[in-house]
mmCIF file of C-alpha atoms and ligand atoms in Angstrom:
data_model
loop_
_atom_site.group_PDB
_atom_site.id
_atom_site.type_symbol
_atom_site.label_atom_id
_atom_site.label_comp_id
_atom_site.label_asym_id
_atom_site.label_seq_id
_atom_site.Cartn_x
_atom_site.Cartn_y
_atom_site.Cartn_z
ATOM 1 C CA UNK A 1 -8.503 20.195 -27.078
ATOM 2 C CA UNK A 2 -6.650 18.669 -24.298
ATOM 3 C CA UNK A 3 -9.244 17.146 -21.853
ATOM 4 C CA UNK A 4 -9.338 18.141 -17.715
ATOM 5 C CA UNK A 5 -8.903 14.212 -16.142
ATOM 6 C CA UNK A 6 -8.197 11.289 -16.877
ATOM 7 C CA UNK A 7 -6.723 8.015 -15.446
ATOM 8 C CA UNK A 8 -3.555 6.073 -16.565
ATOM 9 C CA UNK A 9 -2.554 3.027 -15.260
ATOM 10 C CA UNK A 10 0.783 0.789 -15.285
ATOM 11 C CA UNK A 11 -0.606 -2.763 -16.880
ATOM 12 C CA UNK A 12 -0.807 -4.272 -13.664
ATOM 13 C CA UNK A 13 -2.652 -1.780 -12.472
ATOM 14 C CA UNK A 14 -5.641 -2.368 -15.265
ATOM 15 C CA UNK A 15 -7.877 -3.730 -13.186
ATOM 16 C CA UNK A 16 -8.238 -1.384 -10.484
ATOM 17 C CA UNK A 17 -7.580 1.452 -12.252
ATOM 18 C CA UNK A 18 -10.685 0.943 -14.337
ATOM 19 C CA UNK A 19 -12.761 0.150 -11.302
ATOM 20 C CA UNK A 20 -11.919 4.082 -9.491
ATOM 21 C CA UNK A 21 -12.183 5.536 -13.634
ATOM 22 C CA UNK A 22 -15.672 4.421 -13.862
ATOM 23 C CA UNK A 23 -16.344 5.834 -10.154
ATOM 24 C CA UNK A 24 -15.162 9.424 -11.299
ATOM 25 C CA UNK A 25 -16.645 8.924 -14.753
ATOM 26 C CA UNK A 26 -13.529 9.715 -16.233
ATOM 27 C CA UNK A 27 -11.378 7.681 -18.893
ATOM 28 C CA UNK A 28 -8.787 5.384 -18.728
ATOM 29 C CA UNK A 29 -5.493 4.907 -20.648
ATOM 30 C CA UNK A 30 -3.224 2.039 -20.274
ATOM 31 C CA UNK A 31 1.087 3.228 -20.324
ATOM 32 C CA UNK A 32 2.779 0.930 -22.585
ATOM 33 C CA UNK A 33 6.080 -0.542 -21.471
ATOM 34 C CA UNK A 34 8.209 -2.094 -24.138
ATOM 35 C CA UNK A 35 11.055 -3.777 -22.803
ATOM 36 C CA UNK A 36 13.858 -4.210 -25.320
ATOM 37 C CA UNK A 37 16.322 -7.292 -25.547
ATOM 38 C CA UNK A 38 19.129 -6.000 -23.444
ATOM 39 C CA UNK A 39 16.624 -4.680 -20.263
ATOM 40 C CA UNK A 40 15.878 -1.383 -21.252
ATOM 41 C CA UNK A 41 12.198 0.324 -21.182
ATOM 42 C CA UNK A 42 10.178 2.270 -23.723
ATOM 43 C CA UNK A 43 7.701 3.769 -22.253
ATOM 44 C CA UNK A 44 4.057 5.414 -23.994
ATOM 45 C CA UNK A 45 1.375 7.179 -22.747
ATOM 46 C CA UNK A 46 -2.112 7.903 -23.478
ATOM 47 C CA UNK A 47 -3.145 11.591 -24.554
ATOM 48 C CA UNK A 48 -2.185 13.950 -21.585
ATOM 49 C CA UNK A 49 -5.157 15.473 -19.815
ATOM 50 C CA UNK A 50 -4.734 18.859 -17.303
ATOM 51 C CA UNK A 51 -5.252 16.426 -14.750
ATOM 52 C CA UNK A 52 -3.785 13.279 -15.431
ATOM 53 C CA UNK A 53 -3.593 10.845 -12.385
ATOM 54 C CA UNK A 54 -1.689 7.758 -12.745
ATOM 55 C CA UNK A 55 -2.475 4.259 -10.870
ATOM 56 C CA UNK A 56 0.569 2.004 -10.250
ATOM 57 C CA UNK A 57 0.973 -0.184 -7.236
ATOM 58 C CA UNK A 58 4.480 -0.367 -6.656
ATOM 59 C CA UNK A 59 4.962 -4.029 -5.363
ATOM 60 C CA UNK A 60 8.224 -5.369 -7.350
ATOM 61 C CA UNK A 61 8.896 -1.188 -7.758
ATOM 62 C CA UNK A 62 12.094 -0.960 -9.610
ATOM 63 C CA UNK A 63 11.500 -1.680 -13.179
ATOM 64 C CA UNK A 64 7.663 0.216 -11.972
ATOM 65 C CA UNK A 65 9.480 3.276 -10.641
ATOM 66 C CA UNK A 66 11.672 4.153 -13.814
ATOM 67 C CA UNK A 67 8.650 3.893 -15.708
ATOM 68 C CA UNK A 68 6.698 6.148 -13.772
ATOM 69 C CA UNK A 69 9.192 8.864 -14.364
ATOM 70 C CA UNK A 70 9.576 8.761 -17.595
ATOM 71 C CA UNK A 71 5.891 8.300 -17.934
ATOM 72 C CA UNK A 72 5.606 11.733 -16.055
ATOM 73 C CA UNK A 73 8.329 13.222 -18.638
ATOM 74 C CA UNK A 74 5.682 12.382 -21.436
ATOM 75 C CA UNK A 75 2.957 13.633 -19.767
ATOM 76 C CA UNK A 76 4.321 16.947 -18.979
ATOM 77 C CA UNK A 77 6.042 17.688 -22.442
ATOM 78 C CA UNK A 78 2.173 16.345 -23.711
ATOM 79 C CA UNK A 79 0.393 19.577 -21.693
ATOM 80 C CA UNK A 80 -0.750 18.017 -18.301
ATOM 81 C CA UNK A 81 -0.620 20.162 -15.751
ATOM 82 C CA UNK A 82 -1.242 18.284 -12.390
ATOM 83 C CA UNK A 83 0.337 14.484 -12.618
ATOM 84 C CA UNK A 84 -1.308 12.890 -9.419
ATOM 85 C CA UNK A 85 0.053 9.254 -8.745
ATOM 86 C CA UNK A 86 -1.971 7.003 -7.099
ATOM 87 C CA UNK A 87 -0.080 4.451 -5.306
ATOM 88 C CA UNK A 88 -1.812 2.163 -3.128
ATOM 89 C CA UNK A 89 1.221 -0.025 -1.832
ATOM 90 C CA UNK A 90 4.038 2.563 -2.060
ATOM 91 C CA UNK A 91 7.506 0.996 -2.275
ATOM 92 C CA UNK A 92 10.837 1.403 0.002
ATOM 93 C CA UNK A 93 9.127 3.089 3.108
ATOM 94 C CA UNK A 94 10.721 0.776 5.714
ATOM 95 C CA UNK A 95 14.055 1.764 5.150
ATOM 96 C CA UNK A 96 13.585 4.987 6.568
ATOM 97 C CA UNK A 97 17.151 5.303 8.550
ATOM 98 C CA UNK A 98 20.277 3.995 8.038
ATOM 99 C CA UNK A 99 20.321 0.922 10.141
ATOM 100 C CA UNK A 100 24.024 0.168 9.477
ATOM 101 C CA UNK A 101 26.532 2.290 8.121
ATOM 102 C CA UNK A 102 27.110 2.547 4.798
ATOM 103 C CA UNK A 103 23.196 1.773 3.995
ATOM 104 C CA UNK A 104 21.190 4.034 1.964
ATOM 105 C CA UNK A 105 18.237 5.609 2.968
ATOM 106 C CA UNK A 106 15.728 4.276 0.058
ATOM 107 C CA UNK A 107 12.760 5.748 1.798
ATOM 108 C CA UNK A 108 14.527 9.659 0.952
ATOM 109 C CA UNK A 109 15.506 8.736 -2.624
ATOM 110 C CA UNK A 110 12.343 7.081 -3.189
ATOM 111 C CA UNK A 111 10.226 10.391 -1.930
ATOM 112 C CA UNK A 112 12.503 12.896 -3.543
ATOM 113 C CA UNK A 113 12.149 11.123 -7.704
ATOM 114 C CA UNK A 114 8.241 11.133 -7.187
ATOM 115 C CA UNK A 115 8.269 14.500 -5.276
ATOM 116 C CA UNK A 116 9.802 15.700 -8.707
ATOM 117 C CA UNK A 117 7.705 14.157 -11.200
ATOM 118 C CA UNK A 118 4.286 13.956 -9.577
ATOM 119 C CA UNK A 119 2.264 17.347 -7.538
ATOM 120 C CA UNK A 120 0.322 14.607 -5.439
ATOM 121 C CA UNK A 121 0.559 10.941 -4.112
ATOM 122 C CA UNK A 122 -1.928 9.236 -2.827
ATOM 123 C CA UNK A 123 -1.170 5.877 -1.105
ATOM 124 C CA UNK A 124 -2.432 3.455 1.676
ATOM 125 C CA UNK A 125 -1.387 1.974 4.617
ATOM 126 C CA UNK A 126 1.839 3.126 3.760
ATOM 127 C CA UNK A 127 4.628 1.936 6.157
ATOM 128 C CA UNK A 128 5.522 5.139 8.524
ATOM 129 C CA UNK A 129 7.530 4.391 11.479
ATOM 130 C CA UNK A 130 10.013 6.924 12.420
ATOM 131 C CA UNK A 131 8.562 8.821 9.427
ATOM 132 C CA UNK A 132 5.385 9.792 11.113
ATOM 133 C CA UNK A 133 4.258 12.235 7.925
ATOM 134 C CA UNK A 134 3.665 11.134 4.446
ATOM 135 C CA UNK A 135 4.076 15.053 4.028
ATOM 136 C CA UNK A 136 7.555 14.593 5.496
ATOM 137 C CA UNK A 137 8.441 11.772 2.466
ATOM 138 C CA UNK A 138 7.098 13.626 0.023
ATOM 139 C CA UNK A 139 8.160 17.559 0.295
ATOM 140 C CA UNK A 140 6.914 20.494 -1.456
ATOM 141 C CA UNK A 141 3.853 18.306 -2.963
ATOM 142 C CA UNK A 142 0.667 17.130 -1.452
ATOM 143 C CA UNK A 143 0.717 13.720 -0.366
ATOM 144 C CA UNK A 144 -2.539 11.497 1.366
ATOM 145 C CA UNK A 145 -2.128 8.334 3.501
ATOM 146 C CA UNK A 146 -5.313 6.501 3.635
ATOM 147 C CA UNK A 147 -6.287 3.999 5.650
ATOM 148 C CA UNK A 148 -7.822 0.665 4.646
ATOM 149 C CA UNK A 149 -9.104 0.042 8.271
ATOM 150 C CA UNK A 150 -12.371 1.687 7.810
ATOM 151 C CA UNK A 151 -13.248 -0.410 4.960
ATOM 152 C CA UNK A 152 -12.079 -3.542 6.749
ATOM 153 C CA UNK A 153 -13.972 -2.999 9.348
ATOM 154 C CA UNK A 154 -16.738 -1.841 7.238
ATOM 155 C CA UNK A 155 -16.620 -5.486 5.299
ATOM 156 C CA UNK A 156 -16.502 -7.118 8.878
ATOM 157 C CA UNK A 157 -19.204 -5.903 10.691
ATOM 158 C CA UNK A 158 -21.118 -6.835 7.316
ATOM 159 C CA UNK A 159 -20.122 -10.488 7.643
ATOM 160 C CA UNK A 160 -20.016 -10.633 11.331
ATOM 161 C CA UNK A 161 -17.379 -11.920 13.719
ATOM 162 C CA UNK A 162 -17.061 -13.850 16.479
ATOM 163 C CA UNK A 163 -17.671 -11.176 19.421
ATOM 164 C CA UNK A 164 -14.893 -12.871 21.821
ATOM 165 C CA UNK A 165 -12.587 -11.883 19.049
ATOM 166 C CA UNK A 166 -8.696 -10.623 19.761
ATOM 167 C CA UNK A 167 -7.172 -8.842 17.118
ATOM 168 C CA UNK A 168 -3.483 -9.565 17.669
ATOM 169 C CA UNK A 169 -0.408 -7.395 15.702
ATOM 170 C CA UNK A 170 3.103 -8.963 14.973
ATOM 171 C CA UNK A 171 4.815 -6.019 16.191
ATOM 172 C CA UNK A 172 5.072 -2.877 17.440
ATOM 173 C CA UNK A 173 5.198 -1.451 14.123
ATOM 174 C CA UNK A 174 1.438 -2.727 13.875
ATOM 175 C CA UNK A 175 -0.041 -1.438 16.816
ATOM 176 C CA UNK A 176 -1.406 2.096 14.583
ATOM 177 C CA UNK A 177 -3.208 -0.585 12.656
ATOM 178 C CA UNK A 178 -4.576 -3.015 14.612
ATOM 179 C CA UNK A 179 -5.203 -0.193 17.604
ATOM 180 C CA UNK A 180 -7.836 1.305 14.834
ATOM 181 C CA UNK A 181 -9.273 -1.589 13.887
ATOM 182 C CA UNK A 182 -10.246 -3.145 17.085
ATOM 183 C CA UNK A 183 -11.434 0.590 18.506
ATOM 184 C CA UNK A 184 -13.641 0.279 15.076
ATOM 185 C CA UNK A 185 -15.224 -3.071 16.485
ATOM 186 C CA UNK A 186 -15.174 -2.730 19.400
ATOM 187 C CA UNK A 187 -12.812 -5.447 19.768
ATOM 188 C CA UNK A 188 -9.615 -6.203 22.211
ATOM 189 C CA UNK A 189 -5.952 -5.830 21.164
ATOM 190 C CA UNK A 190 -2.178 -6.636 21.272
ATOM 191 C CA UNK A 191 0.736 -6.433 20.115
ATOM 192 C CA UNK A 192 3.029 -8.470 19.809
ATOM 193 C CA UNK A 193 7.281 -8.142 20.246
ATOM 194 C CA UNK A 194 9.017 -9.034 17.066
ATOM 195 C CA UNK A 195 13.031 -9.172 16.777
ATOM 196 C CA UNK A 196 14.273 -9.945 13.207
ATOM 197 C CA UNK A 197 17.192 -12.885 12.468
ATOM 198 C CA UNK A 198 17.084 -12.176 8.744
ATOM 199 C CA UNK A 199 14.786 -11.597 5.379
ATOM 200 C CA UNK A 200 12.396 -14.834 6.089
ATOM 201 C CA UNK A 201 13.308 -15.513 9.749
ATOM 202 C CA UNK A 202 11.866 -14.055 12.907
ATOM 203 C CA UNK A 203 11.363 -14.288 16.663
ATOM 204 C CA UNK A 204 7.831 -13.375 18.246
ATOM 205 C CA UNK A 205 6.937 -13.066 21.811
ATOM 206 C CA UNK A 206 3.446 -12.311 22.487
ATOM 207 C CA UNK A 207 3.185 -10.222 25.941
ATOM 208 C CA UNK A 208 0.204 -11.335 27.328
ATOM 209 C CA UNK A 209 0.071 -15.245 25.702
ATOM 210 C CA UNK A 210 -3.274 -15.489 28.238
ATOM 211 C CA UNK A 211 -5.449 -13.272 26.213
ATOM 212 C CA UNK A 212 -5.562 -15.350 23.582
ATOM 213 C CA UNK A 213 -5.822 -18.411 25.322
ATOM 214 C CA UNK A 214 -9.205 -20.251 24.036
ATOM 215 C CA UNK A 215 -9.864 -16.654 21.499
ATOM 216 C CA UNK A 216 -10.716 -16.396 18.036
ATOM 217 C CA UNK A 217 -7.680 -14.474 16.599
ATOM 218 C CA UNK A 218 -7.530 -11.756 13.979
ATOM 219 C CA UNK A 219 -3.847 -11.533 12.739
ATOM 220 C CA UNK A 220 -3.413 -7.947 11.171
ATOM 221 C CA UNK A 221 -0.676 -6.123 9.587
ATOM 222 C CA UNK A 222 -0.196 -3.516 6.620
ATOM 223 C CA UNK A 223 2.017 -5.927 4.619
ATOM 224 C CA UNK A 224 3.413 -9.482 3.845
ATOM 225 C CA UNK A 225 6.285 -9.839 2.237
ATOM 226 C CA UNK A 226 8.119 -13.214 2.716
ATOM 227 C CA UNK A 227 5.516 -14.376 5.318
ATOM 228 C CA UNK A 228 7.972 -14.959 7.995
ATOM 229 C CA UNK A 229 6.336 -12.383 10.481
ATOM 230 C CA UNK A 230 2.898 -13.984 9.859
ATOM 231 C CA UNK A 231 3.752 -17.418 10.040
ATOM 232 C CA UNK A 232 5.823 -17.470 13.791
ATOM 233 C CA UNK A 233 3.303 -14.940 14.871
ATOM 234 C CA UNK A 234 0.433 -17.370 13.980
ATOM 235 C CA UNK A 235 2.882 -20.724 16.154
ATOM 236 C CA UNK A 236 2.979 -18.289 18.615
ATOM 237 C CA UNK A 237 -0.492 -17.656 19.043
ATOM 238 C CA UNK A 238 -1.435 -21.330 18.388
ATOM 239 C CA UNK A 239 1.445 -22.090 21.258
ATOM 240 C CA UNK A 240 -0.293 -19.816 23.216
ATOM 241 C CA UNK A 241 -3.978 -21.634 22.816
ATOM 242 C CA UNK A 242 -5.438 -19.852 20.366
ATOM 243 C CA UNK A 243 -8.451 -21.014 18.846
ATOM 244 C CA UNK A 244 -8.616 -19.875 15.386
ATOM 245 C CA UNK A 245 -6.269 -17.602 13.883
ATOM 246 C CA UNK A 246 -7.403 -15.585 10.665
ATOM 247 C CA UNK A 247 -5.044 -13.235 8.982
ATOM 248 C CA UNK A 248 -6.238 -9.353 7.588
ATOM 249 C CA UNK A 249 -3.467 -7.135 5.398
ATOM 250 C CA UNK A 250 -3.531 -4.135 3.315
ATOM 251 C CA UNK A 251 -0.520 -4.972 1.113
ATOM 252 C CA UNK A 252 -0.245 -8.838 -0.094
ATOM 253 C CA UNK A 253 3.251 -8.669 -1.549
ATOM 254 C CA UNK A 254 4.050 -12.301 -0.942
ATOM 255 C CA UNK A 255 4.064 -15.640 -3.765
ATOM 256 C CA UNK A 256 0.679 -17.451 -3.672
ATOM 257 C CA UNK A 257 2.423 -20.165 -3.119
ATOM 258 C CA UNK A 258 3.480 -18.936 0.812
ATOM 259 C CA UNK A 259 -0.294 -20.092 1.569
ATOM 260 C CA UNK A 260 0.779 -23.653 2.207
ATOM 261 C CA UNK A 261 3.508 -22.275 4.939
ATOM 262 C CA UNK A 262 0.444 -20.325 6.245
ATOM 263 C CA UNK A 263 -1.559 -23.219 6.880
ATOM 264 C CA UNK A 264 0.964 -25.451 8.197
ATOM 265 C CA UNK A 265 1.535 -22.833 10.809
ATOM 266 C CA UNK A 266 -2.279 -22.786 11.825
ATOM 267 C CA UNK A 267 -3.783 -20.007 9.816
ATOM 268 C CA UNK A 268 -7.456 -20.923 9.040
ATOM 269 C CA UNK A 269 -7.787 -17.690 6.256
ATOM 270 C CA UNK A 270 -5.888 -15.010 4.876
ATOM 271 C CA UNK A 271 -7.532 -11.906 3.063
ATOM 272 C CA UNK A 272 -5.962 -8.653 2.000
ATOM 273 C CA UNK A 273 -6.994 -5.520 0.419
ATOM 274 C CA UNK A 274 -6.908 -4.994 -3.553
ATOM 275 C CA UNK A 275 -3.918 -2.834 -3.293
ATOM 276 C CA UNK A 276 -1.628 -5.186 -5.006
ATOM 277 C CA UNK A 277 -3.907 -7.536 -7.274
ATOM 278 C CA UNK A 278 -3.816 -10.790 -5.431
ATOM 279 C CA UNK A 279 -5.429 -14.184 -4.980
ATOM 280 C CA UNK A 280 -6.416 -13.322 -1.226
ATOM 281 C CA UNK A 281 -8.001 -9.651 -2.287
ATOM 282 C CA UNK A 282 -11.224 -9.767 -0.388
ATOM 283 C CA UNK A 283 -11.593 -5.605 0.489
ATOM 284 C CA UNK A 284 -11.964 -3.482 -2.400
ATOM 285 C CA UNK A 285 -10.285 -0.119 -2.012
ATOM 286 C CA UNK A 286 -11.763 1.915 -5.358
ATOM 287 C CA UNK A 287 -14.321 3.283 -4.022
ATOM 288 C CA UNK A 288 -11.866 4.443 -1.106
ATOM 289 C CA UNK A 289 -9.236 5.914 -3.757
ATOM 290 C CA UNK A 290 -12.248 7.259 -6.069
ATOM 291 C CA UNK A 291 -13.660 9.069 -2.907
ATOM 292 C CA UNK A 292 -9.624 10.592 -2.051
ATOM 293 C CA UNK A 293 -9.505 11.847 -6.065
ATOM 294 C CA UNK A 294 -12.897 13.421 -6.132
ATOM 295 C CA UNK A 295 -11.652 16.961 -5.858
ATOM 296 C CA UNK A 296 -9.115 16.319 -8.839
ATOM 297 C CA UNK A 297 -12.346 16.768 -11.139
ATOM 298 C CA UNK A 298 -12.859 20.597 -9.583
ATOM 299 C CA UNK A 299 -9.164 21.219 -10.005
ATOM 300 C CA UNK A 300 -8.732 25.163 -11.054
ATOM 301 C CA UNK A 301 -6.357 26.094 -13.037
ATOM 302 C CA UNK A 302 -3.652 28.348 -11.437
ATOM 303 C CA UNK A 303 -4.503 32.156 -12.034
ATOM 304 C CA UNK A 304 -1.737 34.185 -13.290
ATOM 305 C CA UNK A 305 0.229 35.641 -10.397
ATOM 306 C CA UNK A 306 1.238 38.832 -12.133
ATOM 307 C CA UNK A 307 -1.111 41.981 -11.350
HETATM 308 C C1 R5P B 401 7.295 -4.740 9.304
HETATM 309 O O1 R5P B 401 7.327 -4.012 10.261
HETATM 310 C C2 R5P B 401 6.058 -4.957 8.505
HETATM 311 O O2 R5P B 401 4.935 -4.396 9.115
HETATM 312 C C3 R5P B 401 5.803 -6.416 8.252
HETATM 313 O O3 R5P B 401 5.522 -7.066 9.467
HETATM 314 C C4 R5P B 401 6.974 -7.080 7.614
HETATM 315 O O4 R5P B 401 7.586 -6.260 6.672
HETATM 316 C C5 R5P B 401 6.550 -8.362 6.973
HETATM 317 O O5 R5P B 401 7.627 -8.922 6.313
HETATM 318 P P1 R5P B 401 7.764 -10.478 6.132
HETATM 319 O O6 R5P B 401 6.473 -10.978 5.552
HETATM 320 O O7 R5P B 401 8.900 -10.623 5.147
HETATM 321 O O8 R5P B 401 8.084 -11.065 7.447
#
């Protein structure tokens, strides 16, 4: 007897994944990925349920993605009827246009192989710009951007912050984020102008460089990948007089390592969300995700159409 839900997870997804199973009261399965000598994957599920929802952050997404598809294959040919993927940090949404000719759009590809081998994605934070829709990325299947802002701000009011706080975004790309989570608090913001050299190099110019003069800064963005942003936005802010400068993100995609950069360029802390498992993960997002899947345990199945 198949049973309705249950949870899967990719193996670096355990931990989490475990956290939001015990929140539904459902099971969990980890997918086995065998990688053989010359690169190529075997993957194996656990037994399909109707439901089966699947929890893989897709930092470091390419050898991730092919396994999620043929993970789905299984599934399916197994009896599930739903495949939900839970994504918290979902992969190749900045390059959403093709910025020089010749480029791929990754962000289309990307959304059309899940849109065929999952009925529902749930992510956070996820990196929209000219996209404005997660429905748009994904069509035909339901898809849910949630935010990690409430829960921030939920964690911060809890440990208090310095009042005379600015909360400060590297660009203009940040301003949905940082927007939110200063109307949450109650708090001031900018953001800043960013114009990109290369992979790890950046220009910032901060617009008003007075506001932050003497402030206590919260630095805020949905993701980190080489640090670069973070780092000149952080001399810029400490060139502008800043007093401290703390750095909040939803996705920590970066090396542990970058840390030391971090704190030669002035930044007292940086915390992040458990999307992506992480030494900095300081806001737990399970009971976020478990709240988001709740109605997966009521899912019907489809009546027969015919009269
Ligand atoms: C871009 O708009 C994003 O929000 C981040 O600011 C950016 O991707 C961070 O990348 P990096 O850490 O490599 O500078």
């Amino acid at each position: 007897m198949i049973k309705p839900v249950v949870l899967q997870c990719l193996p670096s997804s355990a931990a989490e994944a475990r956290r939001i199973a015990v929140r539904l009261g459902i099971e969990t399965d980890e997918i086995a990925i065998h990688t053989f000598p010359d690169g190529e994957i075997r993957v194996a599920v656990g037994p399909a349920a109707s439901v089966t929802i699947i929890h893989a952050s897709l930092d470091w997404p390419n050898d991730k993605l092919l396994a999620l598809l043929f993970a789905s294959e299984a599934l399916r040919r197994s009896g599930a009827r739903r495949l939900v993927l839970v994504a918290p940090y979902l992969c190749y949404m900045r390059q959403d246009a093709a910025f020089r000719p010749g480029e791929a759009i990754s962000q289309r590809v990307v959304g059309g192989l899940l849109s065929d081998a999952f009925d529902r994605i749930v992510t956070i934070d996820a990196h929209l710009h000219r996209t404005t829709d997660i429905r748009e990325v994904f069509p035909g299947i339901d898809a849910d951007n949630l935010s990690a802002m409430p829960v921030i701000a939920e964690a911060l009011r809890m440990t208090g912050f310095d009042p005379a706080t600015v909360i400060v975004g590297p660009d203009s790309e940040s301003e949905a984020w940082v927007s939110d989570l200063a109307g949450r608090l109650g708090l001031p913001y900018l953001a800043a102008r960013k114009t990109r050299r290369g992979d790890r190099s950046v220009d910032i110019e901060l617009p008003d460089p007075d506001a932050v003069a003497g402030r206590s800064v919260l630095l805020v963005d949905d993701l980190v990948s080489s640090g670069g942003t973070l780092a000149a936005c952080a001399r810029a802010l400490a060139a502008a007089g800043a007093k401290t400068v703390d750095a909040i993100i939803t996705h920590a995609l970066f090396p542990p390592a970058t840390m030391d950069e971090f704190a030669r360029a002035g930044i007292r802390s940086v915390r992040s969300t458990s999307s992506v498992s992480h030494p900095t993960n300081a806001f737990a997002l399970d009971a976020l995700l478990a709240a988001a899947l709740q109605n997966e345990l009521g899912w019907a199945e489809p009546k027969d159409s015919n009269p």
